[in-house]
XYZ file of C-alpha atoms in Angstrom:
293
model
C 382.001 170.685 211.364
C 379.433 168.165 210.660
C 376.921 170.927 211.496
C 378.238 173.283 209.191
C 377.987 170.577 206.725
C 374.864 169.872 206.833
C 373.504 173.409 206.942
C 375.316 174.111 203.954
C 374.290 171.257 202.032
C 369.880 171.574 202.809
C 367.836 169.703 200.034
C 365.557 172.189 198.468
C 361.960 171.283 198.757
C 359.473 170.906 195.475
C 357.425 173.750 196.147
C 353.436 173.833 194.731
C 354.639 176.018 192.154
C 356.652 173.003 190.387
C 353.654 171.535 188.627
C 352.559 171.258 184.776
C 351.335 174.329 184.761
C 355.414 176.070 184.586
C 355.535 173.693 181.697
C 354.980 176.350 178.153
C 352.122 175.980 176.381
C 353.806 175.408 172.892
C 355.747 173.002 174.482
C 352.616 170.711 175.750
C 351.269 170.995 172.434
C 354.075 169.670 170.483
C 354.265 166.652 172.712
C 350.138 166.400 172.119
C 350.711 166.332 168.160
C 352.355 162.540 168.329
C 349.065 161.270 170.358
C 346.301 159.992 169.303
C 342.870 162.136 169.113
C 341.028 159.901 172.422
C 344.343 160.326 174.226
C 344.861 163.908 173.802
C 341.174 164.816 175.214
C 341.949 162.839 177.698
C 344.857 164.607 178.886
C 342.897 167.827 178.169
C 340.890 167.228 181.289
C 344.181 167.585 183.630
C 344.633 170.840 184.119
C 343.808 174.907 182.354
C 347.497 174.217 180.609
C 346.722 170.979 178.903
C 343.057 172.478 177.836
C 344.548 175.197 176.033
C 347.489 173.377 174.314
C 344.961 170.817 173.301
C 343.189 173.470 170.728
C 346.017 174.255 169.065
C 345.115 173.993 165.229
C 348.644 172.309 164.370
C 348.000 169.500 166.779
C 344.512 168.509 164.666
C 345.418 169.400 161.333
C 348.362 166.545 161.453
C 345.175 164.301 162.348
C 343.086 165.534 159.397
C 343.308 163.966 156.094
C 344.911 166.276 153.594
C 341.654 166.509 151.588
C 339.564 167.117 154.973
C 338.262 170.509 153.306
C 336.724 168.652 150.214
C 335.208 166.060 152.402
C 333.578 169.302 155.050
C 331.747 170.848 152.010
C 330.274 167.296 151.339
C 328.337 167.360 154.734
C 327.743 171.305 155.350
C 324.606 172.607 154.471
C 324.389 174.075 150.906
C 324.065 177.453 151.980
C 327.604 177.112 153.706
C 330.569 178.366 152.234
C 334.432 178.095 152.082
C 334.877 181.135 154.741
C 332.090 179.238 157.333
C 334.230 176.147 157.720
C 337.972 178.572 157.482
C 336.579 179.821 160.740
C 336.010 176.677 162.447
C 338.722 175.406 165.082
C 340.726 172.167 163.310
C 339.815 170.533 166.325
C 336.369 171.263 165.752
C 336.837 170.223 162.310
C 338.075 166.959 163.473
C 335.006 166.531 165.981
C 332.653 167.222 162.744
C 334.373 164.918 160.669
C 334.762 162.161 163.070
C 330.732 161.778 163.948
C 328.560 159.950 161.642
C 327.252 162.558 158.290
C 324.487 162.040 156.009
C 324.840 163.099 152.671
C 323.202 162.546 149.013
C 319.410 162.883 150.725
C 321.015 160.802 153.639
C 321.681 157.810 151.361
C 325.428 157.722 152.439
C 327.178 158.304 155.139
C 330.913 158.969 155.458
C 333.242 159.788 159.245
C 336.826 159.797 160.330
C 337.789 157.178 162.605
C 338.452 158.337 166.273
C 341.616 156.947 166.776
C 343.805 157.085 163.169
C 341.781 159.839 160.772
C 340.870 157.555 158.401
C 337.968 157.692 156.319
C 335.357 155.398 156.452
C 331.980 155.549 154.165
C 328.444 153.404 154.732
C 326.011 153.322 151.715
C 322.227 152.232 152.014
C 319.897 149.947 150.181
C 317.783 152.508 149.063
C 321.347 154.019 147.124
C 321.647 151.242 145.550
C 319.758 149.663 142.055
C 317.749 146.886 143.087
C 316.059 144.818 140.069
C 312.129 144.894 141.039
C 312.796 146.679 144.280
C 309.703 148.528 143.349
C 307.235 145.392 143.127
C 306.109 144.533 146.793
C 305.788 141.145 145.729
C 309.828 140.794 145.563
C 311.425 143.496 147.674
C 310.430 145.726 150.352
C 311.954 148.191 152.803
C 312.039 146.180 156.844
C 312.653 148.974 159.016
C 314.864 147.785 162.072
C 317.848 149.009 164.432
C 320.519 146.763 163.160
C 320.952 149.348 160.226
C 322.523 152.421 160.710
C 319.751 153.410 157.965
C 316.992 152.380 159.906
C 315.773 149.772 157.199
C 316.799 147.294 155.323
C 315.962 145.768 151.862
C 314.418 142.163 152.357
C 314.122 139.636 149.416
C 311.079 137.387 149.531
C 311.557 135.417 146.595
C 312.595 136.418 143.186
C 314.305 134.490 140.048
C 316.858 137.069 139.048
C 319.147 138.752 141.305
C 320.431 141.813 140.720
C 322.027 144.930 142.561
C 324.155 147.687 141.211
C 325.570 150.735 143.075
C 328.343 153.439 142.332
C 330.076 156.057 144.702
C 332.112 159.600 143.556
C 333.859 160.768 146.364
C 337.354 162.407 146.892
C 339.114 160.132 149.201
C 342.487 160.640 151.284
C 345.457 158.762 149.256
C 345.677 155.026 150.843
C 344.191 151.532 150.117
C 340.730 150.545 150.656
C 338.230 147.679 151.005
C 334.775 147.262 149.669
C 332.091 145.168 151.304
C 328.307 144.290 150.684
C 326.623 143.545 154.510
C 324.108 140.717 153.832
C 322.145 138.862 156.339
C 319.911 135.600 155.394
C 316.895 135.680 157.228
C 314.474 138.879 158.074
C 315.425 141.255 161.199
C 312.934 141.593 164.034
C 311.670 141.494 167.246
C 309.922 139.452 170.031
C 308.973 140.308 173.521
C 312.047 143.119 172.943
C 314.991 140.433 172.060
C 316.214 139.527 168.678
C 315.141 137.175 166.399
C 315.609 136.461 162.357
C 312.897 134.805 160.677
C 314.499 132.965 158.253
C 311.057 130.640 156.708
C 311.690 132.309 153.627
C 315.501 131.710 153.201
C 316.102 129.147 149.772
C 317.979 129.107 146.536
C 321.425 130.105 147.540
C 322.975 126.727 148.482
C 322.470 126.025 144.593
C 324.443 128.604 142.632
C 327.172 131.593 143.974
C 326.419 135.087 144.096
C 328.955 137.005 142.047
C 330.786 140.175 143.302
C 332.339 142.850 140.795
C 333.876 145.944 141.646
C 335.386 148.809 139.086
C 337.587 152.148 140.461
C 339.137 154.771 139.006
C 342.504 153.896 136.816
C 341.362 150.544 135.021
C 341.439 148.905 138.562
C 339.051 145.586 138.570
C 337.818 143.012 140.999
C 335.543 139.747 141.400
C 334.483 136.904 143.544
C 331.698 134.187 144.347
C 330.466 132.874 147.004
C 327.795 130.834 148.337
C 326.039 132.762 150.886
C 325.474 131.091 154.232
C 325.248 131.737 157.780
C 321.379 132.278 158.526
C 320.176 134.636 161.118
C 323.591 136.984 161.115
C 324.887 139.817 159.269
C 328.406 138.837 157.365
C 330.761 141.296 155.737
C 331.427 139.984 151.948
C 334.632 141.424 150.568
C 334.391 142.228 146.963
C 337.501 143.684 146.435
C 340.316 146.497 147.056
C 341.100 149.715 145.379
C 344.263 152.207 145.722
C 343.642 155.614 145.657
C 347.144 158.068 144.821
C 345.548 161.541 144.328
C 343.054 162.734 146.908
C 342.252 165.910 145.284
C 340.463 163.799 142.433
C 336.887 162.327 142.989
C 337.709 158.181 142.575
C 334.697 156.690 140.769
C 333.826 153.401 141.788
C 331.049 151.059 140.803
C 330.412 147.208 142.371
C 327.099 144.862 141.833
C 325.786 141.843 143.541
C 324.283 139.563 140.947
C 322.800 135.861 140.654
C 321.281 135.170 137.447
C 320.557 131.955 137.556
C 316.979 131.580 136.285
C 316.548 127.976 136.973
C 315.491 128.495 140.810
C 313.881 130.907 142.598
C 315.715 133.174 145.946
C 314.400 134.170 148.637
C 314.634 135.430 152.513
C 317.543 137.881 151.813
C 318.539 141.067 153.404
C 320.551 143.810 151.909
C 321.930 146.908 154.206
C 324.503 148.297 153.026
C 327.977 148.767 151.377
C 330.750 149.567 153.277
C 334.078 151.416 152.222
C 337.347 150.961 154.696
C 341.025 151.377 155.192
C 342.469 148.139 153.867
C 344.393 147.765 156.881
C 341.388 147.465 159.178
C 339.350 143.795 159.084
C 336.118 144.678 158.010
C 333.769 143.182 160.655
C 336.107 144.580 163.252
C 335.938 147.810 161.404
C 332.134 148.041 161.219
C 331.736 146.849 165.088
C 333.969 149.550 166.039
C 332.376 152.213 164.035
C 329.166 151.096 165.706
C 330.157 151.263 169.652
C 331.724 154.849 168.598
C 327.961 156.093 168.066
């Protein structure tokens, strides 16, 4: 009896045919949507089934920002129109979006972060108004490495301080952070390591530079601070903005100014201003975008 039993009653055996690839494609795919962008290529590489269900356009366009096609005809070339990018993939959308692009004569930048979709934007010295950037004797242009412009503009001394810049762009519906990236001292090089002359560095231990920033919808804000911390770039928040319709360009404008006439500056470095999420930390936020290069 107890062989009859046991005949009866054989444990089937997982047979090769059991594996992810019986799973539906559809099915992958809907599982891929609530992952994030690095994960999902990631699991892309397991097998033909997860390759294909990773392409699906429904998975990327929940990653996309719902303005993504405003932001695509920023970077395309102008002889591209709406039907070029309608043809694209949304995951190739998503991989075009998501690299560093140039744009206004490669003044600006703007890219979606890897991870969350959210849009980050970089904008160089040489968008911004500098007072006498074009006399040599105050300003000039120090190409280096630690710019993701390639140069930077260096101060050598100069009694009034003043830098203006302004940004239209349509951005996704959220809170953001503005930041001007300052270093004291000038970037360079020696026997291939880094150094920062900083000989010419005076004049702002005396007075604080003051911060202003304007957006769209009466929204204001200001600061001052002394700047400090020779030899190393430093993030200076200037202030926040909320943006509710991302279908309308948001028009910001921000300045760096110290007027103080009764001493001369010197031995500072301007690269950039730099637009995030309000919910990253803006030094982490730049470091990040940096190693993602």
């Amino acid at each position: 009896m107890g062989a009859a039993f046991a005949k009866d009653c054989t444990i089937p055996v997982c047979s090769s045919s059991n594996s992810f690839d019986d799973v539906p494609e559809n099915c992958i795919s809907i599982v891929l949507m609530f992952l994030e962008p690095p994960e999902i290529c990631k699991l892309a590489a397991l097998n033909r089934a997860f390759r294909a269900a990773s392409s699906a356009d429904f998975i990327w366009n929940s990653k996309l920002p719902s303005n993504y096609a405003v932001l695509l005809r920023r970077i395309l070339p102008p002889c591209s129109s709406d039907r070029d990018y309608r043809r694209l993939p949304k995951k190739e959308i998503f991989a075009r979006l998501s690299r560093p692009n140039l744009f206004d004569r490669g003044t600006k930048e703007l890219w979606l972060d890897k991870s969350s979709g959210k849009l980050f934007v970089s904008i160089s010295a040489k968008a911004l108004k500098i007072t006498g950037i074009e006399d040599r004797r105050y300003w000039n242009f120090v190409p280096t490495d630690e710019s993701r412009f390639e140069s930077v503009a260096y101060l050598k001394q100069i009694w009034w301080v003043e830098i203006r810049g302004e940004l239209e762009l349509e951005f996704p519906k959220g809170n953001y952070s503005l930041y001007f990236r300052l270093q004291l001292g000038k970037p360079s090089k020696k026997f291939g390591r880094r150094v920062t002359e900083v000989g010419q560095v005076h004049g702002w231990e005396i007075k604080p530079v003051r911060f202003e920033m304007t957006a769209s919808n009466a929204q204001k804000a200001s600061s001052e601070c002394y700047l400090r911390h020779s030899g190393n770039w430093v993030l200076h928040h200037v202030g926040d903005f909320c943006v509710q319709n991302p279908n309308l360009q948001t028009h910001i404008k921000f300045s760096l100014i110290q007027i103080d006439c009764t001493h001369t500056k010197g031995g500072l470095c301007v690269d950039s201003v730099f637009i995030c999420p309000s919910q990253f930390e803006g030094k982490a936020a730049f470091d990040s975008v940096l190693k993602q290069e």
